[in-house]
């Protein structure tokens, strides 16, 4: 679900979401989701996509980093190619306002949504609400990749979208397993038969990424060059590999990690949430001690403190966002999604029945007892 921020202009948000629905309906491509509903509830405009997305690309990248494994290059390459095909479909469609092609402009991790099974979708084409506010201005807290001319006020373009996609791709390189030839060259081991290949790499820099807009090569020339580079590296596209890898990393990140000295409780004892004073571990009513991540730790501590000081009262999604990621200001839908992901992780740790939605926020169930155990020195 997409919502406006707590201080957003309601009328502008409603207008933006209506525009998003129209634009997405004009792009016939499997990775571009249709809007299932646009409406207003409680005076707040909302939009729902018809996909089972649970997190954005930034959260999935974190899951991959935590897994300790590298993305197979063929899978990562196929992921980027799939995004390129979605962009091509958008460029072939007509924007309802301008009558021209539908461009992305800026490319962000917020633009790619994932389901728990690793499937992904691209949103924000033509009206990039993932990185812009309701007035169409770039949100200063959103990290986005874009062609340099956009910083000077130039409009989005086809090859500008290609540059943004390449920059987004490069942000994922630290998590990918590079092909042997490319890794060897990056380590300085350059051989005589590498010269032609390095010319191909330099061509991308000189004629696409680093070229002035008016002199960039065409989209088709760029795609052909990418195909030739893939051939020179001896790699091929693994079209199903990225979804499998993403699903595995998501599952690992969500999987509880029991500690050895858990103390199961009997069913007839009152429910107790136990944790050490630093929340290095917590144990739900089943008594199983689990390690939790940094954001979950902060959220549990805040819910527990609220439970102790003001039993029955709630913390809003925005309260939990500030607690879990202090100092960060993601766009509303991305921020809310972070909170939902962490709450789902906590529920999988045995707190499913004890973290409850109430009124406009979340709380620990009032009859739950919170016990803080002194840390062992």
mmCIF file of C-alpha atoms in Angstrom:
data_model
loop_
_atom_site.group_PDB
_atom_site.id
_atom_site.type_symbol
_atom_site.label_atom_id
_atom_site.label_comp_id
_atom_site.label_asym_id
_atom_site.label_seq_id
_atom_site.Cartn_x
_atom_site.Cartn_y
_atom_site.Cartn_z
ATOM 1 C CA UNK A 1 0.000 0.000 0.000
ATOM 2 C CA UNK A 2 1.230 3.510 -0.861
ATOM 3 C CA UNK A 3 0.329 6.386 1.456
ATOM 4 C CA UNK A 4 1.331 10.003 1.769
ATOM 5 C CA UNK A 5 3.624 11.078 4.570
ATOM 6 C CA UNK A 6 2.246 12.456 7.841
ATOM 7 C CA UNK A 7 2.826 16.056 6.694
ATOM 8 C CA UNK A 8 2.055 15.615 2.995
ATOM 9 C CA UNK A 9 -0.606 17.677 1.238
ATOM 10 C CA UNK A 10 -3.652 15.344 1.061
ATOM 11 C CA UNK A 11 -5.034 16.766 -2.195
ATOM 12 C CA UNK A 12 -1.681 16.553 -3.951
ATOM 13 C CA UNK A 13 -1.139 13.015 -2.688
ATOM 14 C CA UNK A 14 -4.541 11.941 -4.024
ATOM 15 C CA UNK A 15 -3.783 13.532 -7.414
ATOM 16 C CA UNK A 16 -0.360 11.868 -7.581
ATOM 17 C CA UNK A 17 -1.674 8.413 -6.750
ATOM 18 C CA UNK A 18 -4.441 8.727 -9.342
ATOM 19 C CA UNK A 19 -1.805 9.648 -11.925
ATOM 20 C CA UNK A 20 0.346 6.664 -10.921
ATOM 21 C CA UNK A 21 -2.599 4.309 -11.462
ATOM 22 C CA UNK A 22 -3.242 5.662 -14.970
ATOM 23 C CA UNK A 23 0.429 5.466 -15.982
ATOM 24 C CA UNK A 24 0.943 1.921 -14.713
ATOM 25 C CA UNK A 25 -2.181 0.810 -16.585
ATOM 26 C CA UNK A 26 -0.587 1.972 -19.855
ATOM 27 C CA UNK A 27 2.535 -0.187 -19.508
ATOM 28 C CA UNK A 28 1.929 -3.786 -20.533
ATOM 29 C CA UNK A 29 4.902 -5.600 -19.009
ATOM 30 C CA UNK A 30 4.985 -8.358 -16.350
ATOM 31 C CA UNK A 31 7.343 -6.443 -14.057
ATOM 32 C CA UNK A 32 5.161 -3.326 -14.015
ATOM 33 C CA UNK A 33 2.298 -4.029 -11.599
ATOM 34 C CA UNK A 34 -1.236 -2.854 -12.117
ATOM 35 C CA UNK A 35 -2.987 -0.855 -9.434
ATOM 36 C CA UNK A 36 -5.754 -2.833 -7.777
ATOM 37 C CA UNK A 37 -7.330 0.050 -5.887
ATOM 38 C CA UNK A 38 -7.045 3.811 -5.439
ATOM 39 C CA UNK A 39 -9.156 5.451 -2.809
ATOM 40 C CA UNK A 40 -9.441 7.323 0.455
ATOM 41 C CA UNK A 41 -9.802 5.926 3.951
ATOM 42 C CA UNK A 42 -10.102 8.090 7.034
ATOM 43 C CA UNK A 43 -9.359 11.155 4.936
ATOM 44 C CA UNK A 44 -6.065 9.711 3.676
ATOM 45 C CA UNK A 45 -5.503 8.789 0.025
ATOM 46 C CA UNK A 46 -4.041 5.368 -0.658
ATOM 47 C CA UNK A 47 -3.013 3.143 -3.545
ATOM 48 C CA UNK A 48 -2.629 -0.628 -3.660
ATOM 49 C CA UNK A 49 -0.707 -2.656 -6.233
ATOM 50 C CA UNK A 50 -1.931 -6.123 -7.183
ATOM 51 C CA UNK A 51 1.305 -7.818 -6.079
ATOM 52 C CA UNK A 52 2.358 -9.638 -2.869
ATOM 53 C CA UNK A 53 5.350 -7.347 -2.291
ATOM 54 C CA UNK A 54 6.748 -7.331 1.232
ATOM 55 C CA UNK A 55 9.954 -5.271 0.975
ATOM 56 C CA UNK A 56 12.020 -3.091 -1.330
ATOM 57 C CA UNK A 57 15.368 -3.678 -2.994
ATOM 58 C CA UNK A 58 17.297 -1.987 -0.183
ATOM 59 C CA UNK A 59 15.948 -4.452 2.367
ATOM 60 C CA UNK A 60 16.670 -7.388 0.052
ATOM 61 C CA UNK A 61 20.213 -6.101 -0.496
ATOM 62 C CA UNK A 62 20.673 -6.056 3.268
ATOM 63 C CA UNK A 63 19.427 -9.649 3.444
ATOM 64 C CA UNK A 64 21.955 -10.613 0.779
ATOM 65 C CA UNK A 65 24.775 -8.882 2.613
ATOM 66 C CA UNK A 66 23.852 -10.631 5.862
ATOM 67 C CA UNK A 67 23.802 -14.031 4.128
ATOM 68 C CA UNK A 68 27.554 -13.854 3.510
ATOM 69 C CA UNK A 69 27.070 -15.241 -0.012
ATOM 70 C CA UNK A 70 27.640 -13.552 -3.353
ATOM 71 C CA UNK A 71 24.970 -13.275 -6.048
ATOM 72 C CA UNK A 72 25.941 -15.448 -9.044
ATOM 73 C CA UNK A 73 26.847 -13.012 -11.812
ATOM 74 C CA UNK A 74 24.528 -14.553 -14.384
ATOM 75 C CA UNK A 75 21.611 -14.134 -11.984
ATOM 76 C CA UNK A 76 22.486 -10.521 -11.171
ATOM 77 C CA UNK A 77 22.926 -9.758 -14.877
ATOM 78 C CA UNK A 78 19.529 -11.264 -15.699
ATOM 79 C CA UNK A 79 17.942 -9.150 -12.938
ATOM 80 C CA UNK A 80 19.275 -5.952 -14.540
ATOM 81 C CA UNK A 81 18.227 -7.107 -18.018
ATOM 82 C CA UNK A 82 14.691 -7.668 -16.708
ATOM 83 C CA UNK A 83 14.597 -4.083 -15.449
ATOM 84 C CA UNK A 84 15.879 -2.895 -18.821
ATOM 85 C CA UNK A 85 13.023 -4.719 -20.568
ATOM 86 C CA UNK A 86 10.517 -3.051 -18.234
ATOM 87 C CA UNK A 87 12.019 0.332 -19.085
ATOM 88 C CA UNK A 88 11.755 -0.463 -22.797
ATOM 89 C CA UNK A 89 8.053 -1.230 -22.391
ATOM 90 C CA UNK A 90 7.561 2.083 -20.584
ATOM 91 C CA UNK A 91 9.433 3.991 -23.298
ATOM 92 C CA UNK A 92 7.115 2.443 -25.883
ATOM 93 C CA UNK A 93 3.997 3.582 -24.015
ATOM 94 C CA UNK A 94 2.422 7.034 -24.081
ATOM 95 C CA UNK A 95 2.445 9.249 -21.008
ATOM 96 C CA UNK A 96 -1.140 10.387 -20.286
ATOM 97 C CA UNK A 97 -0.106 13.997 -19.618
ATOM 98 C CA UNK A 98 2.796 14.742 -21.958
ATOM 99 C CA UNK A 99 1.903 12.369 -24.778
ATOM 100 C CA UNK A 100 5.565 11.359 -24.983
ATOM 101 C CA UNK A 101 7.319 8.210 -23.765
ATOM 102 C CA UNK A 102 7.118 7.184 -20.118
ATOM 103 C CA UNK A 103 10.524 7.622 -18.483
ATOM 104 C CA UNK A 104 11.869 6.704 -15.059
ATOM 105 C CA UNK A 105 14.341 9.568 -14.611
ATOM 106 C CA UNK A 106 15.788 8.537 -11.276
ATOM 107 C CA UNK A 107 16.396 4.947 -10.237
ATOM 108 C CA UNK A 108 16.219 3.978 -6.582
ATOM 109 C CA UNK A 109 16.163 0.824 -4.478
ATOM 110 C CA UNK A 110 12.681 2.047 -3.544
ATOM 111 C CA UNK A 111 11.592 1.493 -7.161
ATOM 112 C CA UNK A 112 12.058 -2.294 -6.996
ATOM 113 C CA UNK A 113 9.693 -4.270 -4.776
ATOM 114 C CA UNK A 114 10.123 -7.928 -3.802
ATOM 115 C CA UNK A 115 7.897 -10.721 -2.596
ATOM 116 C CA UNK A 116 9.194 -13.239 -0.063
ATOM 117 C CA UNK A 117 9.562 -15.806 -2.854
ATOM 118 C CA UNK A 118 12.093 -13.574 -4.645
ATOM 119 C CA UNK A 119 9.863 -12.194 -7.394
ATOM 120 C CA UNK A 120 10.270 -8.492 -8.104
ATOM 121 C CA UNK A 121 8.451 -5.580 -9.755
ATOM 122 C CA UNK A 122 9.335 -2.080 -10.943
ATOM 123 C CA UNK A 123 7.242 0.887 -9.811
ATOM 124 C CA UNK A 124 7.370 4.666 -10.189
ATOM 125 C CA UNK A 125 7.621 4.886 -13.970
ATOM 126 C CA UNK A 126 6.373 8.213 -15.334
ATOM 127 C CA UNK A 127 5.619 9.591 -11.877
ATOM 128 C CA UNK A 128 8.386 8.520 -9.576
ATOM 129 C CA UNK A 129 6.669 8.733 -6.206
ATOM 130 C CA UNK A 130 9.398 6.464 -4.790
ATOM 131 C CA UNK A 131 11.935 9.316 -4.864
ATOM 132 C CA UNK A 132 9.725 12.394 -5.268
ATOM 133 C CA UNK A 133 7.271 14.127 -2.965
ATOM 134 C CA UNK A 134 3.695 14.977 -3.873
ATOM 135 C CA UNK A 135 4.863 18.145 -5.686
ATOM 136 C CA UNK A 136 7.252 16.228 -7.936
ATOM 137 C CA UNK A 137 10.337 17.490 -6.124
ATOM 138 C CA UNK A 138 13.191 15.102 -5.339
ATOM 139 C CA UNK A 139 13.069 14.037 -1.705
ATOM 140 C CA UNK A 140 16.392 14.866 -0.094
ATOM 141 C CA UNK A 141 16.407 11.691 1.979
ATOM 142 C CA UNK A 142 15.935 9.264 -0.918
ATOM 143 C CA UNK A 143 19.082 7.747 -2.426
ATOM 144 C CA UNK A 144 18.588 7.655 -6.186
ATOM 145 C CA UNK A 145 20.784 7.154 -9.243
ATOM 146 C CA UNK A 146 20.339 9.444 -12.228
ATOM 147 C CA UNK A 147 22.026 10.829 -15.317
ATOM 148 C CA UNK A 148 23.995 14.004 -14.466
ATOM 149 C CA UNK A 149 21.887 16.298 -16.646
ATOM 150 C CA UNK A 150 18.901 15.844 -14.333
ATOM 151 C CA UNK A 151 20.811 17.747 -11.666
ATOM 152 C CA UNK A 152 20.844 20.730 -14.054
ATOM 153 C CA UNK A 153 17.108 20.604 -14.613
ATOM 154 C CA UNK A 154 17.123 18.678 -17.903
ATOM 155 C CA UNK A 155 14.153 16.353 -18.455
ATOM 156 C CA UNK A 156 14.324 12.587 -18.235
ATOM 157 C CA UNK A 157 15.189 10.764 -21.446
ATOM 158 C CA UNK A 158 15.611 7.274 -22.826
ATOM 159 C CA UNK A 159 19.400 7.178 -22.537
ATOM 160 C CA UNK A 160 19.238 9.044 -19.253
ATOM 161 C CA UNK A 161 17.225 6.088 -17.978
ATOM 162 C CA UNK A 162 19.935 3.748 -19.269
ATOM 163 C CA UNK A 163 22.620 5.676 -17.367
ATOM 164 C CA UNK A 164 20.520 5.579 -14.182
ATOM 165 C CA UNK A 165 20.043 1.824 -14.592
ATOM 166 C CA UNK A 166 23.795 1.268 -15.049
ATOM 167 C CA UNK A 167 24.554 3.283 -11.907
ATOM 168 C CA UNK A 168 21.957 1.298 -9.972
ATOM 169 C CA UNK A 169 23.527 -1.921 -11.266
ATOM 170 C CA UNK A 170 26.961 -0.835 -10.068
ATOM 171 C CA UNK A 171 25.608 -0.274 -6.563
ATOM 172 C CA UNK A 172 24.963 -4.045 -6.445
ATOM 173 C CA UNK A 173 28.465 -5.080 -7.576
ATOM 174 C CA UNK A 174 29.833 -5.497 -4.016
ATOM 175 C CA UNK A 175 27.281 -8.287 -3.509
ATOM 176 C CA UNK A 176 27.879 -10.089 -6.832
ATOM 177 C CA UNK A 177 30.379 -12.790 -7.699
ATOM 178 C CA UNK A 178 32.338 -11.253 -10.569
ATOM 179 C CA UNK A 179 33.280 -13.349 -13.612
ATOM 180 C CA UNK A 180 36.896 -14.569 -13.370
ATOM 181 C CA UNK A 181 38.140 -12.438 -16.266
ATOM 182 C CA UNK A 182 36.650 -9.235 -14.894
ATOM 183 C CA UNK A 183 37.817 -9.985 -11.339
ATOM 184 C CA UNK A 184 41.337 -10.684 -12.597
ATOM 185 C CA UNK A 185 41.503 -7.375 -14.476
ATOM 186 C CA UNK A 186 40.148 -5.467 -11.482
ATOM 187 C CA UNK A 187 43.002 -6.981 -9.450
ATOM 188 C CA UNK A 188 45.550 -5.646 -11.945
ATOM 189 C CA UNK A 189 46.306 -8.931 -13.698
ATOM 190 C CA UNK A 190 46.022 -7.672 -17.296
ATOM 191 C CA UNK A 191 47.085 -9.885 -20.165
ATOM 192 C CA UNK A 192 47.766 -9.203 -23.807
ATOM 193 C CA UNK A 193 44.451 -10.648 -24.989
ATOM 194 C CA UNK A 194 42.522 -8.389 -22.589
ATOM 195 C CA UNK A 195 43.055 -5.184 -24.576
ATOM 196 C CA UNK A 196 40.021 -5.560 -26.856
ATOM 197 C CA UNK A 197 37.830 -6.453 -23.876
ATOM 198 C CA UNK A 198 39.047 -3.423 -21.912
ATOM 199 C CA UNK A 199 38.276 -1.249 -24.931
ATOM 200 C CA UNK A 200 34.699 -2.507 -24.709
ATOM 201 C CA UNK A 201 34.530 -1.544 -21.024
ATOM 202 C CA UNK A 202 36.029 1.881 -21.729
ATOM 203 C CA UNK A 203 33.506 2.387 -24.555
ATOM 204 C CA UNK A 204 30.644 2.107 -22.049
ATOM 205 C CA UNK A 205 32.270 4.777 -19.894
ATOM 206 C CA UNK A 206 33.123 7.093 -22.757
ATOM 207 C CA UNK A 207 30.010 6.788 -24.920
ATOM 208 C CA UNK A 208 27.272 6.165 -22.348
ATOM 209 C CA UNK A 209 27.976 6.942 -18.700
ATOM 210 C CA UNK A 210 30.500 9.742 -19.174
ATOM 211 C CA UNK A 211 29.233 11.159 -22.466
ATOM 212 C CA UNK A 212 27.330 14.423 -22.739
ATOM 213 C CA UNK A 213 23.618 13.767 -23.373
ATOM 214 C CA UNK A 214 23.540 14.997 -26.972
ATOM 215 C CA UNK A 215 26.376 12.650 -27.971
ATOM 216 C CA UNK A 216 25.398 9.446 -26.216
ATOM 217 C CA UNK A 217 24.954 6.364 -28.340
ATOM 218 C CA UNK A 218 21.504 4.934 -28.959
ATOM 219 C CA UNK A 219 19.700 2.512 -26.673
ATOM 220 C CA UNK A 220 20.165 -0.326 -29.158
ATOM 221 C CA UNK A 221 23.897 0.349 -29.453
ATOM 222 C CA UNK A 222 24.170 0.219 -25.665
ATOM 223 C CA UNK A 223 22.264 -3.091 -25.505
ATOM 224 C CA UNK A 224 24.451 -4.569 -28.253
ATOM 225 C CA UNK A 225 27.580 -3.524 -26.372
ATOM 226 C CA UNK A 226 26.287 -5.171 -23.188
ATOM 227 C CA UNK A 227 25.693 -8.403 -25.117
ATOM 228 C CA UNK A 228 29.220 -8.313 -26.538
ATOM 229 C CA UNK A 229 30.740 -7.704 -23.095
ATOM 230 C CA UNK A 230 28.764 -10.642 -21.703
ATOM 231 C CA UNK A 231 30.143 -12.838 -24.479
ATOM 232 C CA UNK A 232 33.713 -11.637 -23.846
ATOM 233 C CA UNK A 233 33.387 -12.559 -20.174
ATOM 234 C CA UNK A 234 32.009 -15.986 -21.033
ATOM 235 C CA UNK A 235 28.841 -15.508 -18.974
ATOM 236 C CA UNK A 236 25.166 -16.069 -19.734
ATOM 237 C CA UNK A 237 21.881 -14.930 -18.249
ATOM 238 C CA UNK A 238 20.406 -17.025 -15.453
ATOM 239 C CA UNK A 239 16.803 -15.849 -15.637
ATOM 240 C CA UNK A 240 15.520 -17.750 -12.597
ATOM 241 C CA UNK A 241 18.663 -17.492 -10.491
ATOM 242 C CA UNK A 242 18.116 -14.086 -8.948
ATOM 243 C CA UNK A 243 14.653 -14.909 -7.601
ATOM 244 C CA UNK A 244 15.971 -18.144 -6.068
ATOM 245 C CA UNK A 245 18.912 -16.342 -4.482
ATOM 246 C CA UNK A 246 16.781 -13.459 -3.179
ATOM 247 C CA UNK A 247 14.195 -15.871 -1.702
ATOM 248 C CA UNK A 248 16.934 -17.826 0.041
ATOM 249 C CA UNK A 249 18.484 -14.677 1.559
ATOM 250 C CA UNK A 250 15.084 -13.354 2.657
ATOM 251 C CA UNK A 251 14.302 -16.691 4.295
ATOM 252 C CA UNK A 252 17.644 -16.719 6.111
ATOM 253 C CA UNK A 253 17.154 -13.181 7.355
ATOM 254 C CA UNK A 254 13.674 -13.994 8.648
ATOM 255 C CA UNK A 255 14.606 -17.335 10.192
ATOM 256 C CA UNK A 256 14.809 -17.335 13.998
ATOM 257 C CA UNK A 257 18.213 -18.225 15.433
ATOM 258 C CA UNK A 258 17.694 -20.109 18.726
ATOM 259 C CA UNK A 259 20.317 -19.778 21.453
ATOM 260 C CA UNK A 260 21.588 -22.844 23.237
ATOM 261 C CA UNK A 261 20.386 -22.078 26.770
ATOM 262 C CA UNK A 262 16.694 -21.478 26.049
ATOM 263 C CA UNK A 263 14.245 -22.080 28.877
ATOM 264 C CA UNK A 264 10.906 -23.329 27.489
ATOM 265 C CA UNK A 265 7.886 -22.448 29.568
ATOM 266 C CA UNK A 266 4.824 -24.573 30.175
ATOM 267 C CA UNK A 267 1.559 -23.702 28.521
ATOM 268 C CA UNK A 268 -0.277 -22.938 31.772
ATOM 269 C CA UNK A 269 2.161 -20.236 32.912
ATOM 270 C CA UNK A 270 1.276 -16.582 32.151
ATOM 271 C CA UNK A 271 2.828 -15.264 28.915
ATOM 272 C CA UNK A 272 6.219 -13.630 29.466
ATOM 273 C CA UNK A 273 8.472 -11.725 27.093
ATOM 274 C CA UNK A 274 12.028 -12.048 28.378
ATOM 275 C CA UNK A 275 15.065 -10.150 27.203
ATOM 276 C CA UNK A 276 18.427 -9.148 28.509
ATOM 277 C CA UNK A 277 18.990 -5.512 29.409
ATOM 278 C CA UNK A 278 20.716 -4.816 26.072
ATOM 279 C CA UNK A 279 18.137 -6.830 24.078
ATOM 280 C CA UNK A 280 20.982 -8.928 22.680
ATOM 281 C CA UNK A 281 18.417 -11.744 22.838
ATOM 282 C CA UNK A 282 14.732 -12.101 23.538
ATOM 283 C CA UNK A 283 12.461 -15.010 24.336
ATOM 284 C CA UNK A 284 8.782 -14.977 23.531
ATOM 285 C CA UNK A 285 6.100 -16.872 25.431
ATOM 286 C CA UNK A 286 7.496 -20.169 24.089
ATOM 287 C CA UNK A 287 10.695 -19.534 26.063
ATOM 288 C CA UNK A 288 13.007 -19.930 23.064
ATOM 289 C CA UNK A 289 15.830 -17.400 23.157
ATOM 290 C CA UNK A 290 16.486 -15.740 19.794
ATOM 291 C CA UNK A 291 19.006 -13.248 18.523
ATOM 292 C CA UNK A 292 17.530 -10.221 16.777
ATOM 293 C CA UNK A 293 18.869 -7.585 14.427
ATOM 294 C CA UNK A 294 19.566 -3.982 15.333
ATOM 295 C CA UNK A 295 16.276 -2.511 14.094
ATOM 296 C CA UNK A 296 14.202 -5.267 15.738
ATOM 297 C CA UNK A 297 16.117 -4.771 18.979
ATOM 298 C CA UNK A 298 15.271 -1.073 19.062
ATOM 299 C CA UNK A 299 11.623 -1.702 18.222
ATOM 300 C CA UNK A 300 11.240 -4.338 20.938
ATOM 301 C CA UNK A 301 12.860 -2.051 23.499
ATOM 302 C CA UNK A 302 10.515 0.812 22.560
ATOM 303 C CA UNK A 303 7.416 -1.405 22.714
ATOM 304 C CA UNK A 304 8.533 -2.802 26.062
ATOM 305 C CA UNK A 305 9.165 0.649 27.514
ATOM 306 C CA UNK A 306 5.766 1.840 26.286
ATOM 307 C CA UNK A 307 4.182 -1.303 27.762
ATOM 308 C CA UNK A 308 5.784 -0.630 31.144
ATOM 309 C CA UNK A 309 5.176 3.140 31.315
ATOM 310 C CA UNK A 310 1.783 3.390 29.591
ATOM 311 C CA UNK A 311 0.130 -0.044 29.367
ATOM 312 C CA UNK A 312 -2.390 -0.326 26.559
ATOM 313 C CA UNK A 313 -1.141 2.685 24.602
ATOM 314 C CA UNK A 314 0.382 2.298 21.145
ATOM 315 C CA UNK A 315 3.303 3.440 19.045
ATOM 316 C CA UNK A 316 2.519 4.477 15.465
ATOM 317 C CA UNK A 317 4.351 3.208 12.405
ATOM 318 C CA UNK A 318 6.176 6.544 12.287
ATOM 319 C CA UNK A 319 7.202 6.204 15.952
ATOM 320 C CA UNK A 320 8.629 2.750 15.243
ATOM 321 C CA UNK A 321 10.370 3.985 12.090
ATOM 322 C CA UNK A 322 12.165 6.687 14.057
ATOM 323 C CA UNK A 323 13.093 4.194 16.769
ATOM 324 C CA UNK A 324 14.311 1.476 14.419
ATOM 325 C CA UNK A 325 16.229 3.707 12.026
ATOM 326 C CA UNK A 326 17.114 6.878 13.949
ATOM 327 C CA UNK A 327 18.094 9.832 11.812
ATOM 328 C CA UNK A 328 16.903 8.264 8.554
ATOM 329 C CA UNK A 329 13.985 9.773 6.630
ATOM 330 C CA UNK A 330 12.910 7.396 3.872
ATOM 331 C CA UNK A 331 9.832 8.117 1.803
ATOM 332 C CA UNK A 332 6.633 7.182 3.657
ATOM 333 C CA UNK A 333 5.817 3.968 1.802
ATOM 334 C CA UNK A 334 9.418 2.725 2.034
ATOM 335 C CA UNK A 335 9.635 3.635 5.723
ATOM 336 C CA UNK A 336 6.335 1.995 6.593
ATOM 337 C CA UNK A 337 7.410 -1.122 4.705
ATOM 338 C CA UNK A 338 10.602 -1.338 6.785
ATOM 339 C CA UNK A 339 8.522 -1.331 9.952
ATOM 340 C CA UNK A 340 6.139 -4.009 8.652
ATOM 341 C CA UNK A 341 9.064 -6.260 7.676
ATOM 342 C CA UNK A 342 10.634 -5.990 11.142
ATOM 343 C CA UNK A 343 7.292 -6.608 12.886
ATOM 344 C CA UNK A 344 6.818 -9.723 10.759
ATOM 345 C CA UNK A 345 10.282 -10.914 11.764
ATOM 346 C CA UNK A 346 9.427 -10.451 15.426
ATOM 347 C CA UNK A 347 6.173 -12.336 14.987
ATOM 348 C CA UNK A 348 8.125 -15.240 13.499
ATOM 349 C CA UNK A 349 10.203 -15.297 16.690
ATOM 350 C CA UNK A 350 7.130 -16.350 18.656
ATOM 351 C CA UNK A 351 5.552 -12.935 19.238
ATOM 352 C CA UNK A 352 2.789 -13.348 16.670
ATOM 353 C CA UNK A 353 0.010 -13.238 19.270
ATOM 354 C CA UNK A 354 1.689 -10.667 21.495
ATOM 355 C CA UNK A 355 2.414 -7.760 19.161
ATOM 356 C CA UNK A 356 -0.995 -6.446 18.266
ATOM 357 C CA UNK A 357 -2.382 -3.779 16.020
ATOM 358 C CA UNK A 358 -4.610 -1.437 18.038
ATOM 359 C CA UNK A 359 -6.212 1.867 17.034
ATOM 360 C CA UNK A 360 -3.602 3.632 14.862
ATOM 361 C CA UNK A 361 -0.520 1.820 16.100
ATOM 362 C CA UNK A 362 1.116 -1.214 17.648
ATOM 363 C CA UNK A 363 1.567 -2.401 21.211
ATOM 364 C CA UNK A 364 2.435 -5.453 23.257
ATOM 365 C CA UNK A 365 -0.692 -7.231 24.400
ATOM 366 C CA UNK A 366 -1.594 -5.693 27.785
ATOM 367 C CA UNK A 367 -1.631 -8.999 29.702
ATOM 368 C CA UNK A 368 1.873 -9.889 28.540
ATOM 369 C CA UNK A 369 4.546 -9.664 31.247
ATOM 370 C CA UNK A 370 7.899 -8.185 30.215
ATOM 371 C CA UNK A 371 10.880 -9.526 32.155
ATOM 372 C CA UNK A 372 14.360 -7.994 31.836
ATOM 373 C CA UNK A 373 17.180 -10.407 32.729
ATOM 374 C CA UNK A 374 20.524 -8.914 33.835
ATOM 375 C CA UNK A 375 23.294 -9.519 31.322
ATOM 376 C CA UNK A 376 25.903 -12.044 32.305
ATOM 377 C CA UNK A 377 29.366 -10.594 32.744
#
